[in-house]
mmCIF file of C-alpha atoms in Angstrom:
data_model
loop_
_atom_site.group_PDB
_atom_site.id
_atom_site.type_symbol
_atom_site.label_atom_id
_atom_site.label_comp_id
_atom_site.label_asym_id
_atom_site.label_seq_id
_atom_site.Cartn_x
_atom_site.Cartn_y
_atom_site.Cartn_z
ATOM 1 C CA MET A 1 11.160 0.079 12.357
ATOM 2 C CA THR A 2 14.194 2.241 12.192
ATOM 3 C CA LEU A 3 14.100 6.163 12.639
ATOM 4 C CA PRO A 4 16.334 8.151 11.175
ATOM 5 C CA GLN A 5 19.554 8.902 13.452
ATOM 6 C CA GLY A 6 19.852 12.625 14.873
ATOM 7 C CA ARG A 7 15.984 13.164 13.726
ATOM 8 C CA THR A 8 13.191 13.417 16.553
ATOM 9 C CA SER A 9 10.742 10.430 16.078
ATOM 10 C CA GLY A 10 7.444 10.714 15.828
ATOM 11 C CA ALA A 11 7.019 8.651 18.904
ATOM 12 C CA THR A 12 9.689 11.331 20.907
ATOM 13 C CA ASN A 13 7.405 14.512 19.448
ATOM 14 C CA VAL A 14 4.115 12.127 21.233
ATOM 15 C CA GLN A 15 6.701 11.602 24.434
ATOM 16 C CA GLU A 16 7.791 15.349 24.568
ATOM 17 C CA ALA A 17 4.223 16.475 23.842
ATOM 18 C CA ARG A 18 2.980 14.504 27.212
ATOM 19 C CA ILE A 19 5.475 16.178 28.639
ATOM 20 C CA ALA A 20 4.711 19.211 28.146
ATOM 21 C CA LEU A 21 0.741 18.952 28.751
ATOM 22 C CA GLY A 22 1.959 17.441 31.724
ATOM 23 C CA GLY A 23 4.257 20.612 32.669
ATOM 24 C CA ARG A 24 0.978 22.828 31.985
ATOM 25 C CA LEU A 25 -1.652 20.925 34.686
ATOM 26 C CA ARG A 26 1.494 20.828 37.174
ATOM 27 C CA GLY A 27 1.281 25.183 36.958
ATOM 28 C CA LEU A 28 -2.031 24.659 38.008
ATOM 29 C CA ARG A 29 -2.021 22.738 40.422
ATOM 30 C CA VAL A 30 0.930 25.228 41.683
ATOM 31 C CA ASP A 31 -1.129 28.391 41.252
ATOM 32 C CA ALA A 32 -3.658 26.658 43.154
ATOM 33 C CA GLY A 33 -1.414 26.077 46.144
ATOM 34 C CA LEU A 34 -1.665 22.588 46.570
ATOM 35 C CA SER A 35 0.372 19.785 46.453
ATOM 36 C CA GLY A 36 -0.012 16.339 44.760
ATOM 37 C CA LYS A 37 -1.418 14.606 47.798
ATOM 38 C CA GLU A 38 -3.630 17.114 48.301
ATOM 39 C CA LEU A 39 -5.107 17.604 44.895
ATOM 40 C CA ALA A 40 -5.460 13.424 44.538
ATOM 41 C CA GLU A 41 -7.462 13.162 47.696
ATOM 42 C CA SER A 42 -9.641 15.604 46.388
ATOM 43 C CA LEU A 43 -10.446 14.153 43.528
ATOM 44 C CA SER A 44 -10.219 10.426 45.123
ATOM 45 C CA TRP A 45 -7.231 9.251 43.257
ATOM 46 C CA GLN A 46 -4.213 7.847 43.913
ATOM 47 C CA PRO A 47 -1.530 10.362 44.405
ATOM 48 C CA SER A 48 0.688 8.424 42.076
ATOM 49 C CA LYS A 49 -1.404 9.292 39.584
ATOM 50 C CA VAL A 50 -0.840 12.975 40.155
ATOM 51 C CA SER A 51 2.622 12.643 39.604
ATOM 52 C CA LYS A 52 2.658 10.427 36.586
ATOM 53 C CA ILE A 53 0.484 12.702 34.508
ATOM 54 C CA GLU A 54 2.912 15.924 35.287
ATOM 55 C CA ASN A 55 5.843 14.069 34.135
ATOM 56 C CA GLY A 56 4.456 12.874 31.037
ATOM 57 C CA LYS A 57 4.509 9.392 32.172
ATOM 58 C CA GLN A 58 0.131 8.697 31.826
ATOM 59 C CA THR A 59 -2.303 10.742 29.601
ATOM 60 C CA PRO A 60 -4.845 11.742 30.999
ATOM 61 C CA SER A 61 -8.516 11.578 29.899
ATOM 62 C CA ASP A 62 -11.139 14.073 29.255
ATOM 63 C CA GLU A 63 -12.444 13.339 32.243
ATOM 64 C CA ASP A 64 -9.273 13.823 34.254
ATOM 65 C CA ILE A 65 -8.670 17.124 32.496
ATOM 66 C CA HIS A 66 -12.059 18.242 33.711
ATOM 67 C CA ALA A 67 -11.449 17.576 37.087
ATOM 68 C CA TRP A 68 -8.539 18.827 37.516
ATOM 69 C CA THR A 69 -9.481 22.242 36.324
ATOM 70 C CA ARG A 70 -12.343 22.118 38.769
ATOM 71 C CA ALA A 71 -10.559 21.354 41.703
ATOM 72 C CA THR A 72 -7.795 24.454 40.465
ATOM 73 C CA ASP A 73 -10.351 26.382 39.980
ATOM 74 C CA ARG A 74 -8.968 26.814 36.564
ATOM 75 C CA GLU A 75 -11.866 25.967 34.382
ATOM 76 C CA ALA A 76 -11.480 28.596 31.483
ATOM 77 C CA GLU A 77 -8.611 26.687 30.682
ATOM 78 C CA THR A 78 -10.453 23.413 30.188
ATOM 79 C CA ALA A 79 -11.049 23.687 26.635
ATOM 80 C CA ASP A 80 -7.492 24.631 25.625
ATOM 81 C CA LEU A 81 -6.004 21.594 27.205
ATOM 82 C CA LEU A 82 -8.233 19.506 25.875
ATOM 83 C CA ALA A 83 -7.454 20.259 22.172
ATOM 84 C CA SER A 84 -4.054 19.538 22.990
ATOM 85 C CA LEU A 85 -4.696 16.257 25.035
ATOM 86 C CA HIS A 86 -6.545 15.596 21.080
ATOM 87 C CA THR A 87 -4.180 16.505 19.654
ATOM 88 C CA LEU A 88 -2.373 14.508 21.025
ATOM 89 C CA GLU A 89 -3.963 11.422 20.893
ATOM 90 C CA LEU A 90 -4.182 12.048 17.040
ATOM 91 C CA GLN A 91 -0.692 11.347 16.620
ATOM 92 C CA TYR A 92 0.013 8.429 18.587
ATOM 93 C CA THR A 93 -2.778 5.722 17.902
ATOM 94 C CA GLU A 94 -2.338 2.225 18.890
ATOM 95 C CA TRP A 95 -3.403 -0.125 16.354
ATOM 96 C CA GLN A 96 -4.596 -3.227 18.922
ATOM 97 C CA ARG A 97 -7.165 -0.119 20.180
ATOM 98 C CA GLN A 98 -7.731 1.090 16.523
ATOM 99 C CA LEU A 99 -8.543 -2.099 14.786
ATOM 100 C CA ARG A 100 -10.830 -3.503 17.929
ATOM 101 C CA GLY A 101 -13.569 -3.455 15.822
ATOM 102 C CA GLY A 102 -12.087 -4.609 12.641
ATOM 103 C CA LEU A 103 -10.184 -3.399 9.975
ATOM 104 C CA LYS A 104 -12.880 -2.116 7.698
ATOM 105 C CA PRO A 105 -13.370 0.831 9.875
ATOM 106 C CA HIS A 106 -10.022 1.996 9.521
ATOM 107 C CA GLN A 107 -10.130 1.783 5.901
ATOM 108 C CA SER A 108 -13.001 3.780 5.729
ATOM 109 C CA GLU A 109 -11.475 7.129 8.328
ATOM 110 C CA ILE A 110 -8.728 6.644 5.749
ATOM 111 C CA ALA A 111 -11.294 7.133 2.740
ATOM 112 C CA GLU A 112 -12.503 9.845 4.718
ATOM 113 C CA ILE A 113 -8.925 11.459 4.965
ATOM 114 C CA ASN A 114 -7.840 10.567 1.215
ATOM 115 C CA ALA A 115 -11.626 12.691 0.352
ATOM 116 C CA ARG A 116 -10.365 16.147 1.465
ATOM 117 C CA THR A 117 -6.840 15.585 0.628
ATOM 118 C CA ARG A 118 -5.893 17.305 -2.748
ATOM 119 C CA MET A 119 -1.627 16.323 -3.153
ATOM 120 C CA PHE A 120 -0.804 12.765 -2.160
ATOM 121 C CA ARG A 121 3.335 12.443 -1.747
ATOM 122 C CA VAL A 122 3.983 8.408 -0.871
ATOM 123 C CA PHE A 123 7.091 6.744 -0.105
ATOM 124 C CA GLU A 124 7.171 3.124 0.622
ATOM 125 C CA SER A 125 10.240 1.417 1.078
ATOM 126 C CA THR A 126 8.408 -2.196 2.109
ATOM 127 C CA TYR A 127 5.112 -2.539 0.275
ATOM 128 C CA VAL A 128 3.001 -1.280 -2.115
ATOM 129 C CA PRO A 129 0.582 1.799 -0.950
ATOM 130 C CA GLY A 130 -2.884 1.127 -0.690
ATOM 131 C CA LEU A 131 -4.110 2.991 -3.449
ATOM 132 C CA LEU A 132 -2.472 0.868 -5.665
ATOM 133 C CA GLN A 133 -2.848 -2.617 -4.490
ATOM 134 C CA THR A 134 -4.832 -5.172 -6.471
ATOM 135 C CA ALA A 135 -7.450 -6.779 -4.687
ATOM 136 C CA GLU A 136 -5.377 -9.913 -4.261
ATOM 137 C CA TYR A 137 -1.911 -8.101 -3.424
ATOM 138 C CA ALA A 138 -4.480 -6.352 -0.774
ATOM 139 C CA ARG A 139 -5.942 -10.156 0.771
ATOM 140 C CA ALA A 140 -2.468 -10.847 1.841
ATOM 141 C CA ARG A 141 -1.579 -7.781 3.065
ATOM 142 C CA VAL A 142 -4.923 -7.748 5.262
ATOM 143 C CA ALA A 143 -4.374 -11.380 6.176
ATOM 144 C CA GLN A 144 -0.975 -9.988 8.056
ATOM 145 C CA SER A 145 -2.794 -8.026 9.905
ATOM 146 C CA LEU A 146 -5.193 -10.406 11.219
ATOM 147 C CA THR A 147 -2.414 -12.432 12.254
ATOM 148 C CA VAL A 148 -0.446 -9.729 13.849
ATOM 149 C CA PHE A 149 -3.007 -8.081 15.803
ATOM 150 C CA LYS A 150 -5.193 -11.231 16.668
ATOM 151 C CA ILE A 151 -8.499 -8.495 15.503
ATOM 152 C CA PRO A 152 -11.806 -9.643 14.296
ATOM 153 C CA ASN A 153 -12.353 -11.154 10.752
ATOM 154 C CA ASP A 154 -13.475 -8.415 8.648
ATOM 155 C CA ILE A 155 -11.261 -9.421 5.539
ATOM 156 C CA HIS A 156 -13.370 -9.525 2.476
ATOM 157 C CA GLN A 157 -15.030 -5.755 4.011
ATOM 158 C CA ALA A 158 -11.926 -4.917 4.613
ATOM 159 C CA VAL A 159 -10.038 -5.477 1.234
ATOM 160 C CA GLN A 160 -13.666 -3.923 -0.667
ATOM 161 C CA THR A 161 -12.916 -1.132 1.556
ATOM 162 C CA ARG A 162 -9.430 -0.701 0.309
ATOM 163 C CA ILE A 163 -10.013 -1.544 -3.236
ATOM 164 C CA GLN A 164 -12.796 1.576 -3.438
ATOM 165 C CA ARG A 165 -10.600 3.774 -1.575
ATOM 166 C CA GLN A 166 -8.902 3.951 -5.344
ATOM 167 C CA ASP A 167 -12.024 5.239 -6.853
ATOM 168 C CA VAL A 168 -9.803 8.743 -5.725
ATOM 169 C CA LEU A 169 -7.167 8.274 -8.203
ATOM 170 C CA TYR A 170 -9.649 9.317 -11.019
ATOM 171 C CA ARG A 171 -10.300 12.141 -9.953
ATOM 172 C CA PRO A 172 -8.752 14.939 -11.947
ATOM 173 C CA GLU A 173 -8.409 17.278 -9.120
ATOM 174 C CA LYS A 174 -6.130 15.011 -7.127
ATOM 175 C CA ARG A 175 -2.899 14.733 -7.702
ATOM 176 C CA PHE A 176 -0.502 11.560 -6.488
ATOM 177 C CA HIS A 177 3.774 11.218 -6.328
ATOM 178 C CA PHE A 178 4.674 7.558 -5.553
ATOM 179 C CA VAL A 179 8.502 6.733 -4.551
ATOM 180 C CA LEU A 180 8.904 3.337 -4.303
ATOM 181 C CA THR A 181 11.802 1.160 -3.610
ATOM 182 C CA GLU A 182 12.810 -1.685 -5.773
ATOM 183 C CA ALA A 183 12.779 -3.101 -2.684
ATOM 184 C CA VAL A 184 9.265 -2.949 -2.732
ATOM 185 C CA LEU A 185 8.826 -5.137 -6.231
ATOM 186 C CA ARG A 186 10.854 -7.921 -4.696
ATOM 187 C CA TYR A 187 9.659 -8.787 -1.534
ATOM 188 C CA ARG A 188 8.078 -11.717 -0.712
ATOM 189 C CA LEU A 189 5.243 -10.845 0.705
ATOM 190 C CA CYS A 190 2.376 -12.433 -1.811
ATOM 191 C CA THR A 191 2.711 -15.778 -4.058
ATOM 192 C CA PRO A 192 4.596 -14.985 -7.184
ATOM 193 C CA GLU A 193 1.168 -15.175 -9.619
ATOM 194 C CA VAL A 194 -0.192 -12.131 -6.972
ATOM 195 C CA MET A 195 3.073 -10.089 -7.106
ATOM 196 C CA LEU A 196 3.033 -10.393 -11.119
ATOM 197 C CA GLY A 197 -0.325 -9.125 -11.129
ATOM 198 C CA GLN A 198 0.626 -6.108 -8.712
ATOM 199 C CA LEU A 199 3.492 -4.994 -10.885
ATOM 200 C CA ASP A 200 1.289 -5.173 -13.552
ATOM 201 C CA ARG A 201 -1.195 -2.857 -12.246
ATOM 202 C CA LEU A 202 2.125 -0.649 -11.412
ATOM 203 C CA ILE A 203 2.805 -0.280 -14.769
ATOM 204 C CA SER A 204 -0.745 0.829 -15.871
ATOM 205 C CA MET A 205 -1.319 3.030 -12.838
ATOM 206 C CA ALA A 206 2.057 5.169 -13.476
ATOM 207 C CA ALA A 207 0.026 5.895 -17.148
ATOM 208 C CA LEU A 208 -2.760 7.916 -15.293
ATOM 209 C CA PRO A 209 -2.265 11.727 -16.120
ATOM 210 C CA ASN A 210 -2.887 12.676 -12.509
ATOM 211 C CA VAL A 211 -0.347 9.656 -10.872
ATOM 212 C CA LYS A 212 3.397 10.138 -10.811
ATOM 213 C CA LEU A 213 5.693 7.073 -10.157
ATOM 214 C CA GLY A 214 8.870 6.748 -9.242
ATOM 215 C CA ILE A 215 11.129 3.877 -8.209
ATOM 216 C CA ILE A 216 14.778 4.021 -6.899
ATOM 217 C CA GLY A 217 16.813 0.818 -8.214
ATOM 218 C CA PHE A 218 18.896 -1.110 -6.248
ATOM 219 C CA GLU A 219 22.105 0.947 -7.433
ATOM 220 C CA THR A 220 21.062 3.751 -6.953
ATOM 221 C CA ALA A 221 22.711 6.096 -4.305
ATOM 222 C CA TYR A 222 21.224 7.525 -1.830
ATOM 223 C CA VAL A 223 21.036 11.120 -0.141
ATOM 224 C CA VAL A 224 18.708 10.017 2.686
ATOM 225 C CA ALA A 225 18.373 6.480 3.718
ATOM 226 C CA PRO A 226 14.869 4.405 3.111
ATOM 227 C CA ALA A 227 14.429 4.727 7.300
ATOM 228 C CA HIS A 228 10.541 3.922 6.454
ATOM 229 C CA GLY A 229 7.395 4.788 4.769
ATOM 230 C CA PHE A 230 5.554 7.662 5.335
ATOM 231 C CA TRP A 231 2.062 9.715 3.371
ATOM 232 C CA LEU A 232 2.676 13.200 3.058
ATOM 233 C CA LEU A 233 -1.114 14.567 2.626
ATOM 234 C CA ASP A 234 -1.032 17.964 1.232
ATOM 235 C CA ASP A 235 1.357 20.224 3.935
ATOM 236 C CA ASP A 236 -1.106 19.168 6.328
ATOM 237 C CA ARG A 237 -0.243 15.704 7.715
ATOM 238 C CA VAL A 238 2.264 12.967 7.734
ATOM 239 C CA MET A 239 1.227 9.526 8.063
ATOM 240 C CA VAL A 240 4.023 7.077 9.326
ATOM 241 C CA GLU A 241 2.951 3.365 10.197
ATOM 242 C CA THR A 242 5.203 1.090 12.669
ATOM 243 C CA PHE A 243 4.192 -2.424 14.072
ATOM 244 C CA SER A 244 2.778 -1.406 17.365
ATOM 245 C CA ALA A 245 0.727 2.142 15.918
ATOM 246 C CA GLU A 246 -0.059 4.892 13.821
ATOM 247 C CA LEU A 247 1.834 8.121 13.749
ATOM 248 C CA ASN A 248 -0.062 11.263 12.606
ATOM 249 C CA LEU A 249 2.316 13.911 12.748
ATOM 250 C CA ALA A 250 1.190 17.855 11.925
ATOM 251 C CA GLN A 251 3.272 20.264 13.428
ATOM 252 C CA PRO A 252 4.767 22.417 10.587
ATOM 253 C CA GLN A 253 8.250 21.681 10.755
ATOM 254 C CA GLU A 254 7.455 18.026 10.999
ATOM 255 C CA THR A 255 5.717 17.964 7.278
ATOM 256 C CA ALA A 256 8.527 20.934 6.325
ATOM 257 C CA LEU A 257 11.267 17.814 7.409
ATOM 258 C CA TYR A 258 9.195 14.899 5.507
ATOM 259 C CA SER A 259 8.547 17.376 2.530
ATOM 260 C CA ASN A 260 12.400 18.183 2.306
ATOM 261 C CA ILE A 261 13.172 13.915 2.982
ATOM 262 C CA PHE A 262 10.218 13.092 0.259
ATOM 263 C CA ASP A 263 11.909 15.684 -2.392
ATOM 264 C CA SER A 264 15.337 14.484 -1.953
ATOM 265 C CA LEU A 265 14.223 10.417 -1.816
ATOM 266 C CA ALA A 266 12.502 11.565 -5.469
ATOM 267 C CA SER A 267 15.061 13.405 -6.495
ATOM 268 C CA VAL A 268 16.935 9.841 -6.997
ATOM 269 C CA ALA A 269 14.340 7.695 -8.495
ATOM 270 C CA SER A 270 13.763 6.655 -12.100
ATOM 271 C CA TYR A 271 10.232 7.325 -13.822
ATOM 272 C CA GLY A 272 9.050 7.014 -17.245
ATOM 273 C CA ARG A 273 10.556 4.704 -19.111
ATOM 274 C CA ALA A 274 13.492 3.965 -16.825
ATOM 275 C CA ALA A 275 10.938 2.989 -14.290
ATOM 276 C CA ARG A 276 8.740 0.721 -16.222
ATOM 277 C CA THR A 277 12.139 -1.034 -17.328
ATOM 278 C CA ILE A 278 13.001 -1.465 -13.960
ATOM 279 C CA ILE A 279 9.137 -3.273 -13.107
ATOM 280 C CA THR A 280 9.750 -5.121 -16.586
ATOM 281 C CA GLN A 281 12.711 -6.677 -15.482
ATOM 282 C CA VAL A 282 11.160 -7.732 -11.919
ATOM 283 C CA ILE A 283 8.711 -9.339 -13.915
ATOM 284 C CA ASP A 284 10.867 -10.746 -16.108
ATOM 285 C CA ASP A 285 12.876 -12.466 -12.955
ATOM 286 C CA LEU A 286 9.503 -13.125 -11.228
ATOM 287 C CA SER A 287 8.285 -15.312 -14.222
ATOM 288 C CA GLU A 288 11.189 -17.421 -14.095
ATOM 289 C CA GLN A 289 9.355 -18.747 -10.602
ATOM 290 C CA VAL A 290 5.466 -19.388 -11.941
ATOM 291 C CA PRO A 291 5.406 -23.015 -13.247
ATOM 292 C CA ASP A 292 3.823 -22.645 -16.910
ATOM 293 C CA SER A 293 0.285 -23.718 -16.920
ATOM 294 C CA SER A 294 0.935 -25.438 -20.298
ATOM 295 C CA ASP A 295 2.781 -28.201 -19.119
#
């Protein structure tokens, strides 16, 4: 996945946060008059562990933070350091760790986040967002995750939970603005039959009073390249999925950046009748590939 050039990626921000946390811990050690070797010996650690943590090469655990502040006689700093650590862990969660118990728990966690969110701004350049997926399309997406990550097969429960998440679409206090590229409508991520049903659902979902659906056609000139999809939840969090991890970005400058990017992408999208025309054209093209059942 290519991130926008000239901008700091989520993964880079995570590394910067890890380095900053290491620098704070180094300051505690220096203030205590301890060398890295002396601190390591007092904690029965390998000397290299202190160096790796301080230089952002290794993320400390909760236990490491507690041990560090005790050894440097700065236990009053523990709570603040743990808060920084947990923010770092929120920003970057590896899929292999997050999905080790199967896909259903992750879908349930997302449902809880959706329940708290009032305004959803979603841009996708590759696949249909989960809140708009049919059960058949969702099954194809979940099956891919099972293949890629070699995790427990709970596909039926995961699909059911994903579809149940869509109940939020019918809550009048919530607002949804989806922007999709035409490529989302044309990528071969499932069978033509399944995709036809999915395209029909997009048309029907766009008719909901609290849903705004924009489509960026292939002929559209972009101001900002559609480098990757993202979800902007209220003004509090940006969720970005990569092949290896889910990024959760919460710093004000990051949410502001993604808000501006979303506005730019939304400004060149087609809505209403023009969006339906694009979707209908794709349906017509795809229908030619589906055998006529009457033959």
